[in-house]
Short mmCIF file of N, CA and C in Angstrom, two decimals:
data_model
loop_
_atom_site.label_atom_id
_atom_site.label_comp_id
_atom_site.label_asym_id
_atom_site.label_seq_id
_atom_site.Cartn_x
_atom_site.Cartn_y
_atom_site.Cartn_z
N UNK X 1 -45.33 12.58 16.34
CA UNK X 1 -43.64 13.80 15.83
C UNK X 1 -43.15 13.43 13.52
N UNK X 2 -42.29 14.37 13.55
CA UNK X 2 -42.73 15.00 11.94
C UNK X 2 -41.04 14.64 12.01
N UNK X 3 -41.04 14.29 11.17
CA UNK X 3 -39.62 13.01 10.76
C UNK X 3 -39.09 13.92 9.36
N UNK X 4 -37.55 13.78 9.56
CA UNK X 4 -37.31 15.47 7.86
C UNK X 4 -36.95 14.15 7.86
N UNK X 5 -36.30 13.98 6.35
CA UNK X 5 -35.84 13.13 5.79
C UNK X 5 -34.96 13.94 4.60
N UNK X 6 -33.16 13.55 4.55
CA UNK X 6 -33.03 14.27 3.69
C UNK X 6 -32.14 13.29 2.80
N UNK X 7 -32.32 13.30 1.47
CA UNK X 7 -30.87 12.13 0.22
C UNK X 7 -29.93 13.26 -0.16
N UNK X 8 -29.71 12.41 -0.14
CA UNK X 8 -27.52 13.71 0.06
C UNK X 8 -27.42 12.97 -1.48
N UNK X 9 -26.56 13.61 -2.11
CA UNK X 9 -26.11 12.16 -3.65
C UNK X 9 -24.38 12.83 -3.37
N UNK X 10 -24.37 11.18 -2.56
CA UNK X 10 -22.18 11.10 -3.45
C UNK X 10 -22.11 10.82 -3.65
N UNK X 11 -21.26 11.82 -4.49
CA UNK X 11 -20.01 11.09 -6.74
C UNK X 11 -19.29 11.13 -5.89
N UNK X 12 -18.27 9.74 -6.48
CA UNK X 12 -17.23 9.51 -6.91
C UNK X 12 -15.99 10.68 -7.16
N UNK X 13 -15.10 10.50 -6.67
CA UNK X 13 -13.84 11.84 -6.33
C UNK X 13 -13.78 11.24 -8.11
N UNK X 14 -13.80 12.43 -9.39
CA UNK X 14 -12.93 11.75 -10.68
C UNK X 14 -11.85 12.06 -11.24
N UNK X 15 -11.16 10.98 -11.31
CA UNK X 15 -10.35 10.10 -12.41
C UNK X 15 -9.90 10.32 -12.76
N UNK X 16 -8.69 11.93 -13.66
CA UNK X 16 -8.14 11.49 -15.21
C UNK X 16 -6.98 10.72 -14.34
N UNK X 17 -7.13 10.00 -16.29
CA UNK X 17 -6.24 9.05 -17.16
C UNK X 17 -6.21 9.50 -17.91
N UNK X 18 -5.60 8.84 -19.04
CA UNK X 18 -5.08 8.27 -20.77
C UNK X 18 -3.96 8.64 -20.58
N UNK X 19 -3.87 7.48 -21.63
CA UNK X 19 -3.05 7.22 -22.38
C UNK X 19 -2.39 7.60 -23.65
N UNK X 20 -1.20 7.58 -24.25
CA UNK X 20 -0.95 8.59 -25.52
C UNK X 20 -0.38 7.89 -26.84
N UNK X 21 -0.60 8.12 -27.64
CA UNK X 21 -0.34 7.48 -28.80
C UNK X 21 0.81 7.87 -29.96
N UNK X 22 2.57 7.82 -30.66
CA UNK X 22 3.60 8.90 -30.21
C UNK X 22 3.32 8.52 -31.76
N UNK X 23 3.69 9.13 -33.15
CA UNK X 23 4.59 8.87 -33.62
C UNK X 23 5.27 10.65 -34.22
N UNK X 24 6.04 10.29 -34.50
CA UNK X 24 7.36 11.09 -34.59
C UNK X 24 7.80 11.57 -35.80
N UNK X 25 8.17 12.36 -36.32
CA UNK X 25 8.29 12.49 -37.16
C UNK X 25 9.92 13.33 -37.00
N UNK X 26 10.59 13.68 -38.50
CA UNK X 26 12.22 14.31 -38.24
C UNK X 26 11.99 15.72 -37.42
N UNK X 27 10.68 16.68 -37.93
CA UNK X 27 10.43 17.64 -36.77
C UNK X 27 9.01 17.90 -36.71
N UNK X 28 9.01 17.02 -36.04
CA UNK X 28 7.61 16.86 -35.51
C UNK X 28 6.65 15.73 -34.47
N UNK X 29 6.20 15.22 -33.88
CA UNK X 29 5.28 14.80 -33.12
C UNK X 29 4.27 15.25 -32.72
N UNK X 30 3.60 14.29 -33.54
CA UNK X 30 1.74 13.79 -33.42
C UNK X 30 1.49 12.65 -32.08
N UNK X 31 0.20 13.02 -31.10
CA UNK X 31 0.36 12.57 -30.63
C UNK X 31 -1.19 12.10 -30.45
N UNK X 32 -1.80 11.13 -30.36
CA UNK X 32 -2.95 10.91 -30.05
C UNK X 32 -3.41 10.40 -28.32
N UNK X 33 -4.23 11.67 -27.96
CA UNK X 33 -5.05 10.99 -26.78
C UNK X 33 -6.52 9.79 -26.76
N UNK X 34 -6.23 9.40 -25.55
CA UNK X 34 -7.06 8.43 -25.32
C UNK X 34 -7.83 8.85 -23.90
N UNK X 35 -8.99 9.66 -23.48
CA UNK X 35 -8.94 9.74 -22.53
C UNK X 35 -9.63 8.67 -21.60
N UNK X 36 -8.75 8.23 -20.85
CA UNK X 36 -9.65 7.33 -19.39
C UNK X 36 -10.16 7.65 -18.14
N UNK X 37 -10.87 8.28 -18.23
CA UNK X 37 -10.74 9.08 -16.78
C UNK X 37 -12.59 8.36 -15.90
N UNK X 38 -12.59 8.82 -14.82
CA UNK X 38 -13.12 8.25 -14.43
C UNK X 38 -14.44 9.59 -14.26
N UNK X 39 -15.91 9.48 -14.32
CA UNK X 39 -16.91 10.22 -13.42
C UNK X 39 -15.94 11.75 -14.02
N UNK X 40 -15.76 11.95 -14.72
CA UNK X 40 -15.73 13.32 -15.61
C UNK X 40 -16.40 13.78 -15.47
N UNK X 41 -16.09 15.63 -15.31
CA UNK X 41 -17.92 16.99 -16.13
C UNK X 41 -17.19 17.00 -16.67
N UNK X 42 -16.22 17.38 -16.09
CA UNK X 42 -15.36 19.02 -17.32
C UNK X 42 -14.07 17.80 -17.51
N UNK X 43 -13.56 18.67 -18.46
CA UNK X 43 -11.42 18.62 -18.56
C UNK X 43 -11.45 19.87 -18.65
N UNK X 44 -10.26 19.98 -18.56
CA UNK X 44 -8.80 20.98 -18.90
C UNK X 44 -7.14 20.32 -19.74
N UNK X 45 -7.37 20.17 -20.79
CA UNK X 45 -6.10 19.16 -21.48
C UNK X 45 -4.99 20.74 -21.19
N UNK X 46 -3.71 20.61 -21.09
CA UNK X 46 -2.54 21.62 -21.99
C UNK X 46 -1.89 21.00 -22.37
N UNK X 47 -1.19 20.99 -23.23
CA UNK X 47 -0.88 20.19 -24.57
C UNK X 47 0.85 21.01 -24.10
N UNK X 48 1.22 21.92 -22.61
CA UNK X 48 2.93 21.80 -23.01
C UNK X 48 3.44 22.82 -24.15
N UNK X 49 2.20 23.11 -24.51
CA UNK X 49 3.72 24.33 -25.71
C UNK X 49 2.69 25.71 -26.19
N UNK X 50 1.49 25.98 -24.71
CA UNK X 50 0.49 27.09 -25.32
C UNK X 50 -0.95 26.60 -25.80
N UNK X 51 -0.85 25.86 -25.88
CA UNK X 51 -2.01 25.65 -26.10
C UNK X 51 -3.16 24.32 -25.42
N UNK X 52 -4.34 24.53 -25.07
CA UNK X 52 -5.02 23.84 -24.48
C UNK X 52 -6.67 22.63 -25.69
N UNK X 53 -7.17 22.89 -25.12
CA UNK X 53 -8.93 22.09 -25.29
C UNK X 53 -9.62 20.87 -24.05
N UNK X 54 -10.48 21.48 -24.01
CA UNK X 54 -11.46 21.01 -23.08
C UNK X 54 -12.51 20.20 -23.31
N UNK X 55 -12.79 20.22 -24.69
CA UNK X 55 -13.36 17.63 -25.13
C UNK X 55 -12.95 16.73 -24.05
N UNK X 56 -13.80 16.00 -24.18
CA UNK X 56 -13.46 13.87 -22.95
C UNK X 56 -11.88 13.98 -23.48
N UNK X 57 -12.42 13.26 -25.87
CA UNK X 57 -11.12 12.86 -26.38
C UNK X 57 -10.47 14.12 -27.51
N UNK X 58 -9.31 14.99 -27.29
CA UNK X 58 -9.32 16.09 -28.38
C UNK X 58 -8.83 15.40 -29.68
N UNK X 59 -8.74 16.26 -30.49
CA UNK X 59 -8.02 15.37 -31.49
C UNK X 59 -6.52 15.30 -31.30
N UNK X 60 -6.19 14.16 -32.62
CA UNK X 60 -4.46 14.34 -32.36
C UNK X 60 -3.64 15.55 -32.60
N UNK X 61 -2.25 15.28 -31.55
CA UNK X 61 -2.03 16.53 -31.76
C UNK X 61 -0.48 17.05 -32.03
N UNK X 62 0.21 17.70 -33.26
CA UNK X 62 1.15 18.08 -33.70
C UNK X 62 1.82 19.36 -32.80
N UNK X 63 3.40 18.74 -32.31
CA UNK X 63 4.46 19.75 -32.03
C UNK X 63 4.66 19.86 -32.64
N UNK X 64 5.25 21.29 -33.21
CA UNK X 64 5.98 21.29 -34.45
C UNK X 64 8.14 21.28 -34.52
N UNK X 65 8.36 20.48 -33.13
CA UNK X 65 9.65 21.48 -32.97
C UNK X 65 9.60 19.96 -32.25
N UNK X 66 11.43 19.17 -32.08
CA UNK X 66 11.10 18.04 -30.92
C UNK X 66 11.83 18.42 -29.82
N UNK X 67 11.66 17.85 -28.80
CA UNK X 67 11.86 17.95 -27.23
C UNK X 67 11.21 18.03 -27.00
N UNK X 68 11.40 17.75 -25.32
CA UNK X 68 9.89 17.32 -24.39
C UNK X 68 8.96 17.87 -24.32
N UNK X 69 7.39 17.52 -23.86
CA UNK X 69 6.70 18.29 -23.22
C UNK X 69 6.43 17.47 -22.52
N UNK X 70 5.68 18.53 -21.22
CA UNK X 70 3.90 18.21 -20.49
C UNK X 70 2.49 18.35 -20.73
N UNK X 71 1.84 17.01 -21.16
CA UNK X 71 0.69 17.00 -20.91
C UNK X 71 -0.23 16.60 -19.84
N UNK X 72 -0.87 17.97 -19.69
CA UNK X 72 -1.36 17.85 -17.99
C UNK X 72 -2.82 17.82 -18.47
N UNK X 73 -4.08 16.54 -17.07
CA UNK X 73 -5.24 17.44 -18.00
C UNK X 73 -5.22 17.41 -16.52
N UNK X 74 -7.10 17.74 -15.91
CA UNK X 74 -7.77 18.59 -14.75
C UNK X 74 -8.88 17.59 -14.76
N UNK X 75 -9.90 16.78 -14.40
CA UNK X 75 -11.32 17.27 -14.34
C UNK X 75 -11.40 17.34 -13.19
N UNK X 76 -13.06 17.40 -14.02
CA UNK X 76 -13.48 17.79 -12.10
C UNK X 76 -15.05 17.02 -13.09
N UNK X 77 -15.60 16.57 -11.67
CA UNK X 77 -16.84 15.86 -11.41
C UNK X 77 -18.36 16.88 -11.03
N UNK X 78 -19.42 16.93 -10.75
CA UNK X 78 -20.46 17.14 -10.67
C UNK X 78 -20.17 18.49 -9.64
N UNK X 79 -19.74 17.87 -9.20
CA UNK X 79 -19.82 18.84 -7.80
C UNK X 79 -17.91 19.31 -8.20
N UNK X 80 -17.91 20.00 -8.36
CA UNK X 80 -15.74 20.35 -8.74
C UNK X 80 -15.73 19.41 -7.90
N UNK X 81 -15.12 18.69 -7.63
CA UNK X 81 -13.76 17.44 -7.76
C UNK X 81 -12.96 17.54 -9.05
N UNK X 82 -11.96 18.31 -8.06
CA UNK X 82 -10.96 17.38 -9.43
C UNK X 82 -9.99 16.66 -8.86
N UNK X 83 -8.78 16.51 -10.07
CA UNK X 83 -7.66 15.45 -10.30
C UNK X 83 -7.36 15.91 -11.03
N UNK X 84 -5.89 15.83 -11.27
CA UNK X 84 -4.86 16.29 -12.04
C UNK X 84 -4.41 14.99 -12.20
N UNK X 85 -3.02 14.38 -13.38
CA UNK X 85 -2.06 14.13 -13.63
C UNK X 85 -1.38 14.30 -14.19
N UNK X 86 0.08 14.22 -14.79
CA UNK X 86 0.82 14.86 -16.43
C UNK X 86 1.29 13.66 -17.60
N UNK X 87 1.44 13.25 -18.02
CA UNK X 87 2.05 12.51 -18.76
C UNK X 87 3.18 13.61 -19.23
N UNK X 88 4.56 12.94 -19.75
CA UNK X 88 5.95 13.47 -20.80
C UNK X 88 5.28 12.72 -22.28
N UNK X 89 5.50 13.62 -22.96
CA UNK X 89 5.94 13.41 -24.43
C UNK X 89 7.38 14.51 -25.35
N UNK X 90 7.92 13.30 -26.08
CA UNK X 90 9.83 13.01 -26.21
C UNK X 90 9.55 12.15 -27.37
#
């Protein structure tokens, strides 16, 4: 009899992770972000001030006024699975 075989590729679930390096001045905060995500092929950064970026390692981000901001990162793997992580800037 004929036997059919099917090859299935299982990808790991993506894991969103990043670290922040904050430099505060009197009237602004500049944050340098280092991505440490695993198995991600798409990125969506929400900087909490109405701006966003889709690069793996966005350029340093400056907040023009003091306050507390939440940076959200959502990563997606090649199969469309997503994972999100938030960190606070203050």
